[in-house]
Coordinates of C-alpha atoms in Angstrom, one line a residue:
Chain H
M177 CA -0.2 0.3 -0.3
Q178 CA 2.8 2.4 0.8
S179 CA 4.7 1.7 -2.3
I180 CA 1.7 2.6 -4.3
L181 CA 1.3 5.9 -2.2
I182 CA 4.7 6.7 -2.8
M183 CA 4.5 5.8 -6.6
A184 CA 1.6 8.0 -6.8
S185 CA 2.9 10.9 -5.6
L186 CA 6.2 10.6 -7.1
R187 CA 4.1 10.8 -10.1
R188 CA 2.3 13.5 -9.6
G189 CA 5.6 15.5 -8.4
F190 CA 6.9 14.8 -11.7
M191 CA 3.6 15.7 -13.6
L192 CA 3.8 19.0 -11.4
S193 CA 7.2 19.8 -12.4
T194 CA 7.1 19.2 -16.5
C195 CA 4.0 21.4 -16.2
R196 CA 5.2 24.6 -15.6
K197 CA 1.8 25.9 -15.3
A198 CA 0.1 23.2 -13.6
S199 CA -2.8 25.6 -12.5
N200 CA -3.6 25.8 -16.3
M201 CA -4.0 22.2 -16.6
V202 CA -7.5 20.6 -16.9
A203 CA -7.5 16.9 -16.3
R204 CA -8.6 14.4 -19.2
P205 CA -11.5 12.4 -18.2
D206 CA -10.8 9.2 -20.0
K207 CA -7.1 8.5 -20.7
C208 CA -6.7 7.4 -24.5
A209 CA -3.1 6.8 -26.2
L210 CA -2.4 10.0 -28.1
K211 CA -2.1 9.1 -32.2
A212 CA -2.0 12.2 -34.0
V213 CA -1.0 15.8 -33.2
L214 CA -2.3 18.5 -35.2
I215 CA -0.2 22.1 -35.1
D216 CA -1.6 25.4 -36.2
L217 CA 1.1 27.4 -38.2
S218 CA 0.8 31.3 -38.0
G219 CA 1.5 32.6 -34.4
T220 CA 2.2 28.7 -33.3
L221 CA 5.4 27.5 -35.1
H222 CA 6.4 31.2 -37.2
I223 CA 5.2 34.4 -36.9
E224 CA 5.4 35.7 -40.4
D225 CA 9.0 35.2 -41.5
T226 CA 10.3 34.2 -38.3
A227 CA 10.1 31.0 -36.1
V228 CA 9.1 30.7 -32.6
P229 CA 12.4 29.7 -30.7
G230 CA 13.1 26.4 -30.2
A231 CA 10.2 25.1 -32.7
Q232 CA 12.2 23.3 -34.8
E233 CA 13.9 21.1 -32.6
A234 CA 10.3 20.5 -30.6
L235 CA 9.3 19.4 -33.9
K236 CA 12.0 17.0 -34.7
K237 CA 11.4 15.5 -30.9
L238 CA 7.6 15.1 -32.1
R239 CA 8.4 13.2 -34.7
K240 CA 10.6 10.9 -32.7
A241 CA 7.4 9.6 -31.0
S242 CA 4.9 7.3 -32.7
V243 CA 2.5 9.9 -33.3
A244 CA 1.5 11.3 -36.6
V245 CA 1.8 15.0 -37.4
K246 CA -0.4 17.0 -39.4
F247 CA -0.1 21.3 -39.9
V248 CA -3.6 22.7 -40.1
T249 CA -4.1 26.4 -40.9
N250 CA -6.7 28.9 -41.6
T251 CA -4.2 30.8 -43.5
T252 CA -6.0 31.9 -46.1
K253 CA -3.2 34.3 -48.1
E254 CA -1.0 31.3 -49.3
S255 CA -1.2 28.3 -51.1
K256 CA -0.1 25.2 -49.9
R257 CA 3.3 25.5 -51.8
S258 CA 4.1 28.9 -50.4
L259 CA 3.4 27.6 -46.9
L260 CA 5.6 24.8 -47.1
E261 CA 8.5 26.8 -48.9
R262 CA 8.3 29.0 -45.8
L263 CA 8.7 26.2 -43.4
Q264 CA 11.4 24.6 -45.4
R265 CA 13.1 27.9 -45.1
L266 CA 12.9 28.4 -41.6
N267 CA 14.1 24.6 -41.1
F268 CA 11.0 23.0 -40.3
D269 CA 10.7 19.0 -41.6
V270 CA 7.6 19.1 -43.2
Q271 CA 6.0 17.8 -46.3
E272 CA 3.4 19.1 -48.3
K273 CA 0.9 16.1 -47.7
E274 CA 1.1 17.0 -44.2
I275 CA -0.6 20.7 -44.5
F276 CA -4.2 20.6 -44.5
T277 CA -5.9 24.5 -45.0
S278 CA -9.1 25.8 -45.1
L279 CA -8.4 26.6 -48.4
S280 CA -8.4 22.6 -49.2
A281 CA -11.6 22.7 -47.1
A282 CA -13.2 25.0 -49.2
R283 CA -12.0 24.0 -52.7
S284 CA -14.1 20.4 -51.6
L285 CA -17.1 22.1 -51.0
I286 CA -16.6 24.1 -54.1
E287 CA -16.3 20.9 -56.1
Q288 CA -18.8 18.9 -54.2
K289 CA -21.7 21.8 -55.1
N290 CA -20.4 22.8 -58.3
H291 CA -20.0 26.2 -57.8
R292 CA -18.8 28.8 -59.9
P293 CA -16.7 31.1 -57.2
L294 CA -15.9 34.8 -56.9
L295 CA -13.2 34.4 -55.1
L296 CA -12.2 37.0 -52.7
V297 CA -8.8 35.4 -51.6
E298 CA -5.4 36.9 -52.0
D299 CA -3.4 36.3 -55.3
S300 CA -1.1 34.1 -53.6
A301 CA -3.9 31.4 -52.6
L302 CA -5.3 31.0 -56.1
E303 CA -3.0 28.6 -57.3
D304 CA -5.1 26.0 -54.8
F305 CA -8.4 26.7 -56.9
N306 CA -6.8 25.5 -60.2
G307 CA -9.3 23.9 -62.5
I308 CA -11.9 25.5 -61.1
D309 CA -14.5 27.6 -63.2
T310 CA -14.7 30.9 -62.1
S311 CA -16.7 32.7 -64.9
Q312 CA -20.2 33.9 -64.3
P313 CA -19.7 33.6 -60.8
N314 CA -22.4 32.3 -58.8
A315 CA -21.4 31.7 -55.3
V316 CA -19.1 34.2 -52.9
V317 CA -15.7 32.6 -51.4
I318 CA -14.4 35.0 -49.2
G319 CA -10.8 34.3 -47.5
L320 CA -8.4 37.0 -45.6
A321 CA -7.9 39.2 -48.7
P322 CA -7.2 42.9 -47.4
E323 CA -6.9 44.1 -51.0
H324 CA -10.4 42.8 -51.9
F325 CA -12.0 44.3 -48.6
N326 CA -12.8 47.4 -50.5
Y327 CA -16.0 49.2 -50.5
Q328 CA -16.4 48.6 -54.2
T329 CA -15.7 44.9 -53.9
L330 CA -17.7 44.2 -51.0
N331 CA -20.5 45.9 -53.0
K332 CA -20.2 43.5 -55.7
A333 CA -20.3 40.6 -53.5
F334 CA -23.2 41.7 -51.4
R335 CA -25.2 42.3 -54.5
M336 CA -24.4 38.8 -55.8
I337 CA -25.8 37.4 -52.2
L338 CA -28.9 39.2 -52.4
D339 CA -29.5 37.7 -55.9
G340 CA -29.0 34.2 -54.1
A341 CA -25.3 33.2 -54.3
P342 CA -24.3 31.2 -51.7
L343 CA -21.5 33.1 -49.3
I344 CA -18.9 30.7 -47.9
A345 CA -16.6 31.7 -45.8
I346 CA -13.2 30.2 -45.9
H347 CA -12.9 31.2 -41.9
K348 CA -14.1 33.8 -39.4
A349 CA -11.1 34.8 -37.7
R350 CA -11.5 38.0 -35.9
Y351 CA -8.0 39.4 -36.4
Y352 CA -4.7 38.1 -37.0
K353 CA -1.2 39.3 -36.4
R354 CA 1.2 41.2 -38.2
K355 CA 4.2 42.8 -37.5
D356 CA 2.9 45.9 -36.8
G357 CA 0.1 44.6 -34.1
L358 CA -3.1 42.9 -34.8
A359 CA -5.1 43.2 -38.1
L360 CA -8.8 42.6 -39.2
G361 CA -9.4 39.2 -40.5
P362 CA -11.9 38.1 -42.8
G363 CA -14.3 37.4 -39.9
P364 CA -15.8 40.9 -39.6
F365 CA -16.5 41.1 -43.1
V366 CA -18.7 37.8 -43.5
T367 CA -20.5 39.0 -40.4
G368 CA -21.1 42.4 -42.1
L369 CA -22.5 40.5 -45.3
E370 CA -24.3 38.2 -43.4
Y371 CA -25.8 41.3 -41.6
A372 CA -26.3 43.2 -44.7
T373 CA -28.4 40.3 -46.8
D374 CA -29.7 38.5 -44.0
Q375 CA -28.0 35.5 -44.9
K376 CA -25.5 32.7 -42.8
A377 CA -22.5 32.3 -44.3
S378 CA -21.1 28.2 -44.7
V379 CA -17.8 28.4 -42.8
V380 CA -15.1 25.9 -43.9
G381 CA -12.4 26.4 -41.9
K382 CA -11.5 26.6 -37.9
P383 CA -13.2 26.3 -35.8
E384 CA -15.8 23.9 -37.5
K385 CA -15.7 20.7 -36.2
T386 CA -16.0 19.2 -40.0
F387 CA -12.5 21.0 -40.6
F388 CA -11.0 19.0 -37.7
I389 CA -12.8 15.5 -38.9
Q390 CA -11.6 16.2 -42.2
A391 CA -8.1 17.0 -40.9
L392 CA -8.0 13.5 -38.8
S393 CA -9.7 11.7 -41.5
D394 CA -6.6 10.1 -43.3
L395 CA -4.8 9.5 -40.2
G396 CA -6.9 6.6 -39.3
C397 CA -7.6 7.9 -35.4
S398 CA -10.7 9.3 -33.7
P399 CA -10.7 12.7 -32.2
S400 CA -10.2 11.5 -28.7
E401 CA -7.1 10.4 -30.0
A402 CA -5.4 13.5 -31.0
V403 CA -4.7 17.0 -29.4
M404 CA -4.5 20.4 -31.3
I405 CA -1.9 23.0 -30.6
G406 CA -2.8 26.9 -31.4
D407 CA -2.4 30.6 -30.2
D408 CA -6.2 31.2 -30.9
A409 CA -8.4 30.1 -28.1
R410 CA -11.7 30.3 -30.2
D411 CA -10.7 28.9 -33.2
D412 CA -7.9 26.6 -32.6
V413 CA -8.5 24.8 -28.8
G414 CA -12.1 25.6 -28.9
G415 CA -13.0 24.1 -32.1
A416 CA -10.7 21.1 -31.7
Q417 CA -12.4 20.5 -28.1
N418 CA -15.9 20.7 -29.6
A419 CA -14.7 17.9 -32.3
G420 CA -13.8 15.8 -29.2
M421 CA -9.7 16.4 -29.4
L422 CA -7.6 17.9 -26.4
G423 CA -6.8 21.5 -27.0
I424 CA -3.4 23.1 -26.0
L425 CA -3.3 27.0 -26.3
V426 CA 0.2 28.8 -26.6
R427 CA 0.7 31.9 -25.3
S428 CA 2.4 33.1 -29.0
G429 CA 1.2 34.7 -31.8
K430 CA -2.3 36.4 -31.6
Y431 CA -2.8 34.9 -27.7
R432 CA -4.0 37.7 -25.3
E433 CA -3.9 37.9 -21.9
G434 CA -6.9 35.9 -20.6
D435 CA -7.9 34.1 -23.5
E436 CA -7.7 31.0 -21.9
N437 CA -11.1 32.0 -19.8
K438 CA -12.9 32.7 -23.0
I439 CA -13.7 29.5 -24.3
S440 CA -15.9 26.5 -22.1
P441 CA -14.6 23.9 -21.2
P442 CA -10.9 25.9 -20.9
P443 CA -7.9 24.6 -22.5
H444 CA -6.5 21.2 -21.6
L445 CA -3.4 22.8 -20.9
T446 CA -2.3 26.6 -21.8
C447 CA 1.7 27.1 -22.1
D448 CA 4.3 29.6 -23.3
S449 CA 4.8 28.1 -26.8
F450 CA 5.1 25.4 -28.6
P451 CA 8.3 23.4 -27.5
D452 CA 6.5 23.7 -24.1
A453 CA 3.5 22.1 -25.8
V454 CA 5.6 19.4 -27.0
E455 CA 7.5 18.9 -23.9
H456 CA 4.0 18.7 -22.2
I457 CA 3.0 15.8 -24.6
L458 CA 5.8 13.7 -24.8
Q459 CA 5.8 13.4 -20.5
N460 CA 2.1 13.1 -20.2
L461 CA -0.1 12.3 -23.1
L462 CA 1.8 9.3 -25.0
Chain W
M248 CA -64.2 66.1 -34.9
R249 CA -62.6 65.2 -31.6
I250 CA -61.2 61.9 -31.0
R251 CA -60.8 60.3 -27.6
R252 CA -56.8 59.4 -27.3
S253 CA -57.4 55.5 -26.8
N254 CA -59.5 55.5 -30.1
M255 CA -56.5 57.5 -32.0
A256 CA -53.8 54.8 -30.7
A257 CA -56.6 51.7 -31.9
M258 CA -57.1 53.6 -35.6
G259 CA -55.2 51.8 -38.2
W260 CA -53.8 53.4 -41.5
P261 CA -55.1 55.5 -43.1
D262 CA -57.8 56.5 -40.7
C263 CA -55.3 57.3 -38.1
A264 CA -54.5 60.4 -40.2
K265 CA -57.6 62.4 -39.3
S266 CA -56.1 62.9 -35.6
L267 CA -52.8 63.4 -36.7
K268 CA -50.6 66.5 -35.6
G269 CA -47.4 65.9 -37.3
V270 CA -45.4 63.9 -39.8
I271 CA -41.8 62.9 -40.0
L272 CA -40.5 62.5 -43.1
D273 CA -37.2 60.2 -44.0
L274 CA -35.2 61.7 -46.9
C275 CA -33.2 59.6 -48.7
G276 CA -35.5 57.1 -50.5
V277 CA -38.5 59.0 -49.6
L278 CA -38.0 62.5 -51.2
Y279 CA -35.2 61.5 -53.5
D280 CA -32.9 58.8 -54.6
S281 CA -29.3 59.2 -53.7
G282 CA -26.4 59.0 -56.9
E283 CA -24.5 61.2 -59.1
G284 CA -24.2 64.6 -58.5
D285 CA -27.2 65.8 -56.3
G286 CA -29.0 62.6 -57.0
V287 CA -32.8 62.4 -58.3
A288 CA -35.8 63.8 -56.9
I289 CA -38.7 61.3 -56.5
S290 CA -41.5 62.1 -58.4
G291 CA -44.2 63.7 -56.7
S292 CA -42.4 64.3 -53.7
A293 CA -41.8 68.0 -53.9
A294 CA -45.1 68.6 -54.5
A295 CA -46.2 66.2 -51.4
V296 CA -43.9 68.1 -49.4
K297 CA -45.4 71.6 -49.9
K298 CA -49.0 70.4 -49.8
L299 CA -47.9 69.1 -46.1
K300 CA -46.6 72.5 -45.3
E301 CA -49.7 74.1 -46.2
S302 CA -51.9 72.0 -43.9
D303 CA -52.1 72.6 -40.3
L304 CA -49.3 69.7 -39.7
L305 CA -46.4 70.1 -38.3
L306 CA -43.4 68.7 -40.2
R307 CA -39.9 67.3 -39.8
F308 CA -37.2 65.4 -41.6
C309 CA -35.6 62.7 -39.9
T310 CA -32.5 61.2 -41.6
N311 CA -29.3 58.8 -41.2
E312 CA -28.1 60.8 -43.6
T313 CA -24.3 61.1 -42.6
Q314 CA -22.2 61.6 -45.9
A315 CA -22.6 65.6 -45.7
T316 CA -23.3 68.2 -43.5
R317 CA -26.6 69.7 -43.1
E318 CA -26.2 72.7 -44.7
K319 CA -24.6 70.5 -47.5
F320 CA -27.6 68.3 -47.9
V321 CA -30.2 70.7 -47.3
G322 CA -28.6 73.0 -50.0
K323 CA -28.7 69.7 -52.2
L324 CA -32.7 69.1 -51.7
Q325 CA -33.3 73.2 -52.1
R326 CA -31.5 72.7 -55.5
L327 CA -33.8 69.3 -56.3
G328 CA -36.9 71.7 -55.8
F329 CA -37.7 71.0 -51.9
D330 CA -39.1 73.4 -49.5
I331 CA -36.7 72.6 -46.6
S332 CA -34.6 74.4 -44.0
V333 CA -31.9 73.1 -41.7
S334 CA -33.8 74.0 -38.7
E335 CA -36.7 71.3 -39.8
V336 CA -33.9 68.3 -40.2
F337 CA -32.7 66.0 -37.7
P338 CA -29.6 63.8 -38.9
P339 CA -27.2 62.1 -36.5
A340 CA -24.4 63.9 -36.2
P341 CA -25.4 66.9 -34.1
A342 CA -27.0 64.2 -31.8
A343 CA -23.7 62.5 -31.6
I344 CA -21.7 65.7 -31.0
A345 CA -24.1 66.6 -27.8
V346 CA -23.6 62.7 -26.7
L347 CA -19.8 63.3 -27.1
K348 CA -20.0 66.6 -24.6
E349 CA -22.3 64.9 -21.9
R350 CA -19.8 62.2 -21.4
G351 CA -16.4 64.0 -22.2
L352 CA -15.6 61.9 -25.3
R353 CA -13.1 62.5 -28.0
P354 CA -13.6 60.4 -31.3
H355 CA -11.6 58.9 -33.6
L356 CA -13.9 59.7 -36.9
L357 CA -14.5 57.0 -39.7
V358 CA -16.9 58.9 -41.8
H359 CA -17.4 60.4 -45.1
D360 CA -15.2 63.1 -45.7
G361 CA -18.3 65.4 -46.5
L362 CA -19.3 65.0 -42.7
L363 CA -16.3 66.3 -41.3
N364 CA -17.1 70.1 -40.8
E365 CA -19.7 69.2 -38.5
F366 CA -17.0 68.0 -36.2
D367 CA -15.0 71.1 -36.3
G368 CA -15.7 72.1 -33.0
V369 CA -14.8 68.9 -31.4
D370 CA -11.7 67.2 -29.9
K371 CA -10.0 64.5 -31.6
T372 CA -6.9 64.4 -29.8
N373 CA -5.9 61.2 -27.9
P374 CA -9.4 59.7 -29.1
N375 CA -11.3 57.4 -26.4
C376 CA -14.0 56.3 -28.7
V377 CA -14.5 55.7 -32.5
I378 CA -17.6 57.1 -34.3
I379 CA -18.5 55.4 -37.6
G380 CA -21.3 57.0 -40.3
D381 CA -21.8 56.0 -43.5
A382 CA -18.3 56.5 -45.1
A383 CA -19.2 54.5 -48.5
E384 CA -15.5 54.6 -50.2
N385 CA -13.9 55.7 -47.1
F386 CA -14.3 52.1 -45.3
S387 CA -11.2 51.0 -46.7
Y388 CA -9.5 48.0 -45.0
K389 CA -6.9 50.6 -44.0
N390 CA -9.3 52.9 -42.4
L391 CA -11.2 50.2 -40.7
N392 CA -8.0 48.7 -39.3
E393 CA -7.3 52.1 -37.6
A394 CA -10.6 52.3 -36.1
F395 CA -10.2 48.6 -35.0
T396 CA -6.5 49.6 -33.8
V397 CA -8.4 52.4 -31.6
L398 CA -11.1 50.1 -30.2
I399 CA -8.7 47.3 -29.0
G400 CA -6.1 49.6 -27.4
L401 CA -9.2 51.2 -25.0
A402 CA -9.6 49.7 -21.9
N403 CA -13.3 50.7 -22.1
P404 CA -13.9 50.6 -26.0
V405 CA -17.0 52.6 -27.1
L406 CA -18.5 52.6 -30.8
F407 CA -20.8 55.0 -31.7
S408 CA -22.6 53.9 -35.0
L409 CA -24.3 57.0 -36.7
G410 CA -27.6 54.6 -38.0
Q411 CA -27.4 51.1 -38.5
G412 CA -29.0 50.4 -42.0
R413 CA -27.8 47.5 -44.1
Y414 CA -27.9 49.2 -47.3
Y415 CA -29.4 51.8 -49.3
K416 CA -30.3 52.7 -52.9
E417 CA -28.2 54.6 -55.1
T418 CA -28.9 55.6 -58.9
D419 CA -26.6 52.5 -59.6
G420 CA -27.9 50.2 -57.4
L421 CA -28.1 49.1 -53.7
K422 CA -24.8 49.9 -51.7
L423 CA -23.9 48.6 -48.1
D424 CA -24.5 51.0 -45.2
V425 CA -23.0 51.8 -42.0
G426 CA -24.8 49.0 -40.3
V427 CA -22.9 46.3 -42.1
Y428 CA -19.9 47.9 -40.9
M429 CA -20.8 48.6 -37.3
K430 CA -21.6 44.8 -37.1
A431 CA -18.2 43.9 -38.6
L432 CA -16.2 45.9 -35.8
E433 CA -18.7 44.6 -32.9
Y434 CA -17.5 41.2 -34.3
A435 CA -14.2 41.9 -34.4
C436 CA -13.6 43.6 -30.9
D437 CA -16.4 41.5 -29.3
L438 CA -18.2 44.4 -28.2
K439 CA -21.9 46.1 -29.0
A440 CA -22.0 49.6 -30.5
E441 CA -24.0 52.7 -29.8
V442 CA -26.5 53.2 -32.4
I443 CA -27.2 57.3 -32.8
G444 CA -29.7 58.0 -35.2
K445 CA -33.0 56.0 -36.6
P446 CA -33.9 53.3 -35.3
S447 CA -32.7 55.0 -31.6
S448 CA -36.1 55.9 -29.6
T449 CA -33.8 58.6 -28.1
F450 CA -33.3 59.7 -31.4
F451 CA -37.1 60.1 -32.5
Q452 CA -37.9 61.6 -29.3
S453 CA -35.8 64.1 -29.5
V454 CA -37.8 65.2 -33.0
L455 CA -40.9 64.8 -30.8
N456 CA -39.6 67.1 -28.1
D457 CA -39.0 69.8 -30.9
M458 CA -42.3 69.6 -32.1
G459 CA -43.9 69.4 -28.9
L460 CA -45.7 66.3 -29.7
Q461 CA -46.6 62.8 -28.0
P462 CA -45.8 59.8 -30.3
H463 CA -49.3 58.7 -31.0
E464 CA -49.9 62.3 -32.5
V465 CA -47.4 61.6 -35.3
L466 CA -46.8 59.8 -38.3
M467 CA -43.6 58.6 -39.7
I468 CA -43.0 57.7 -43.5
G469 CA -39.8 55.9 -44.5
D470 CA -38.4 53.5 -47.0
D471 CA -36.3 51.6 -44.7
L472 CA -39.1 49.0 -42.9
V473 CA -36.9 48.4 -39.8
N474 CA -35.0 51.7 -38.9
D475 CA -37.8 54.0 -40.1
V476 CA -41.1 52.4 -39.5
G477 CA -40.1 50.0 -36.9
G478 CA -38.0 52.5 -35.3
A479 CA -40.9 55.0 -35.2
Q480 CA -43.6 52.1 -34.1
Q481 CA -41.0 51.1 -31.1
C482 CA -41.3 54.9 -29.9
G483 CA -45.4 55.1 -30.0
M484 CA -45.7 56.4 -33.5
K485 CA -47.5 55.1 -36.4
G486 CA -45.1 54.0 -39.1
V487 CA -45.9 53.7 -43.3
Q488 CA -43.5 52.4 -46.0
V489 CA -43.0 53.8 -49.3
R490 CA -42.1 51.5 -52.0
T491 CA -39.7 53.5 -53.4
G492 CA -35.7 53.9 -52.5
K493 CA -34.4 50.5 -50.6
Y494 CA -38.0 49.1 -50.0
R495 CA -38.1 45.6 -51.1
P496 CA -41.2 43.4 -51.5
S497 CA -40.1 40.8 -49.1
D498 CA -40.5 43.7 -46.5
E499 CA -44.2 43.1 -46.7
K500 CA -43.5 39.6 -45.7
H501 CA -40.8 40.6 -42.6
P502 CA -41.1 38.2 -39.7
T503 CA -41.1 41.0 -36.9
V504 CA -42.0 44.4 -38.6
K505 CA -45.3 45.4 -40.0
A506 CA -46.0 48.8 -41.5
D507 CA -49.6 50.6 -40.5
G508 CA -49.4 51.0 -44.3
T509 CA -47.5 50.6 -47.2
V510 CA -48.2 53.0 -50.0
D511 CA -46.6 53.6 -53.6
N512 CA -44.8 56.7 -52.9
L513 CA -44.8 59.9 -50.6
A514 CA -47.5 61.8 -53.0
Q515 CA -49.9 58.9 -52.6
A516 CA -49.2 58.8 -48.9
V517 CA -49.6 62.6 -48.8
D518 CA -52.8 62.5 -50.6
M519 CA -54.3 59.8 -48.5
I520 CA -53.4 61.7 -45.2
L521 CA -55.2 65.1 -46.7
S522 CA -58.3 63.4 -47.9
Q523 CA -58.9 61.5 -44.1
R524 CA -58.3 65.2 -43.0
A525 CA -60.9 66.7 -45.2
H526 CA -63.5 64.9 -43.9

């Protein structure tokens, strides 16, 4: 009996010391062996063209463990190829097939419904829609596209939607982090158009459940066997947990003080950055 | 013929016209359609306004116009043939300025260039709130981002929206109105804006106060079902919608707002009002 108690307190001490902010950890109700880790990109692994310190090594460590890794992002400014190029430039060990974006999710929806979209996405993202007919558009697709969020273009989109075109939002992020501070994401403009037209957008990116399920679909595991790491409490962590996964919130990128209190249930863990999240996974979840 | 107050409130349109003491008219979509230059007067509206002024009814104009100062847009309406003066017109900007003074607020403005002069006497240094109006082309990503940055930098962010309309009609089609951008910033900052202008009851009440009349003695005529008609009804007035301006047939099946009456245009509304009163 005594040895059991000693083991229990040793294990508890071990867990507390490896989890720097123990008060931020929420216990898992049922322990499943972890099979997959989904990792957000912008704000979690890198901020624009700068890697998060220690992130490359942390990823290498994670790959040595027996978990599948996928990079999931709502970034709509860049095609998969350009995301991959940047990650490789920053010395991350990543393959193109491991990247799943909200653009991929949007393309599937467009193909499924046979839409001809008006694509309000950055030029650099257009290549992910190669082969899609965009003549005489009958649907509006909105991504993060500051140069299209001008009065004229939004009016054009508005009139199309009033005439019956469905509105597809690649995601509804409120804002994102740029070098010069926070900047408006597509969410506010989608919300504005929903109000103008009294229509609801179909959202394909995080935090939609279907996005996470689709991301895990070729990894052969269920959400309860997966964890998501990201800097956006609502879209990354809240969305993943709502899909049945665990969520780890990192205090980098767009994170702001108190974000962990904005979702219910709170994140499984809130920690400083990606390397800390990986440590936690390696020590506690495998 | 004297009518008891309880009966006046119960009477529908057009019978309620018998007991009216005042009429409030919306401007854009009722008197004229905006567009290139001064815009275009709506057929029959100038004559209708004249007839109202010749009657014993008190007349005021209540507008969410925020693309120009009062002097400028009243000048435009006069050029279009309307008998109208600045003191009869109630737009949101002056009401907003009064609120700023009352609460010691200094605004960051995201408004149409034409409205800036209204705010000449206002302290805009070190802003502690944001005011958005119908900024049209000024609703650029850059400008919206600036307004967003001011709001998220404040411990107590305050956003005033001069009106909350979804769209309005110009000669070249429907265009997004301030309400759309209000919703955008509300979503981005996770806050609720304060609306100054229609359909705020405080706004309608300030017009009624100026007329010295009770809500049940006044009729509002507008093209915007929710902001003109619905807003007036919330305040205790009767509201009639015209089928000009931003009117859409689906308005007549709106889930929450039912106009007391729907008429083709202002001319028809005024003819109906005056013929009720002639008996």
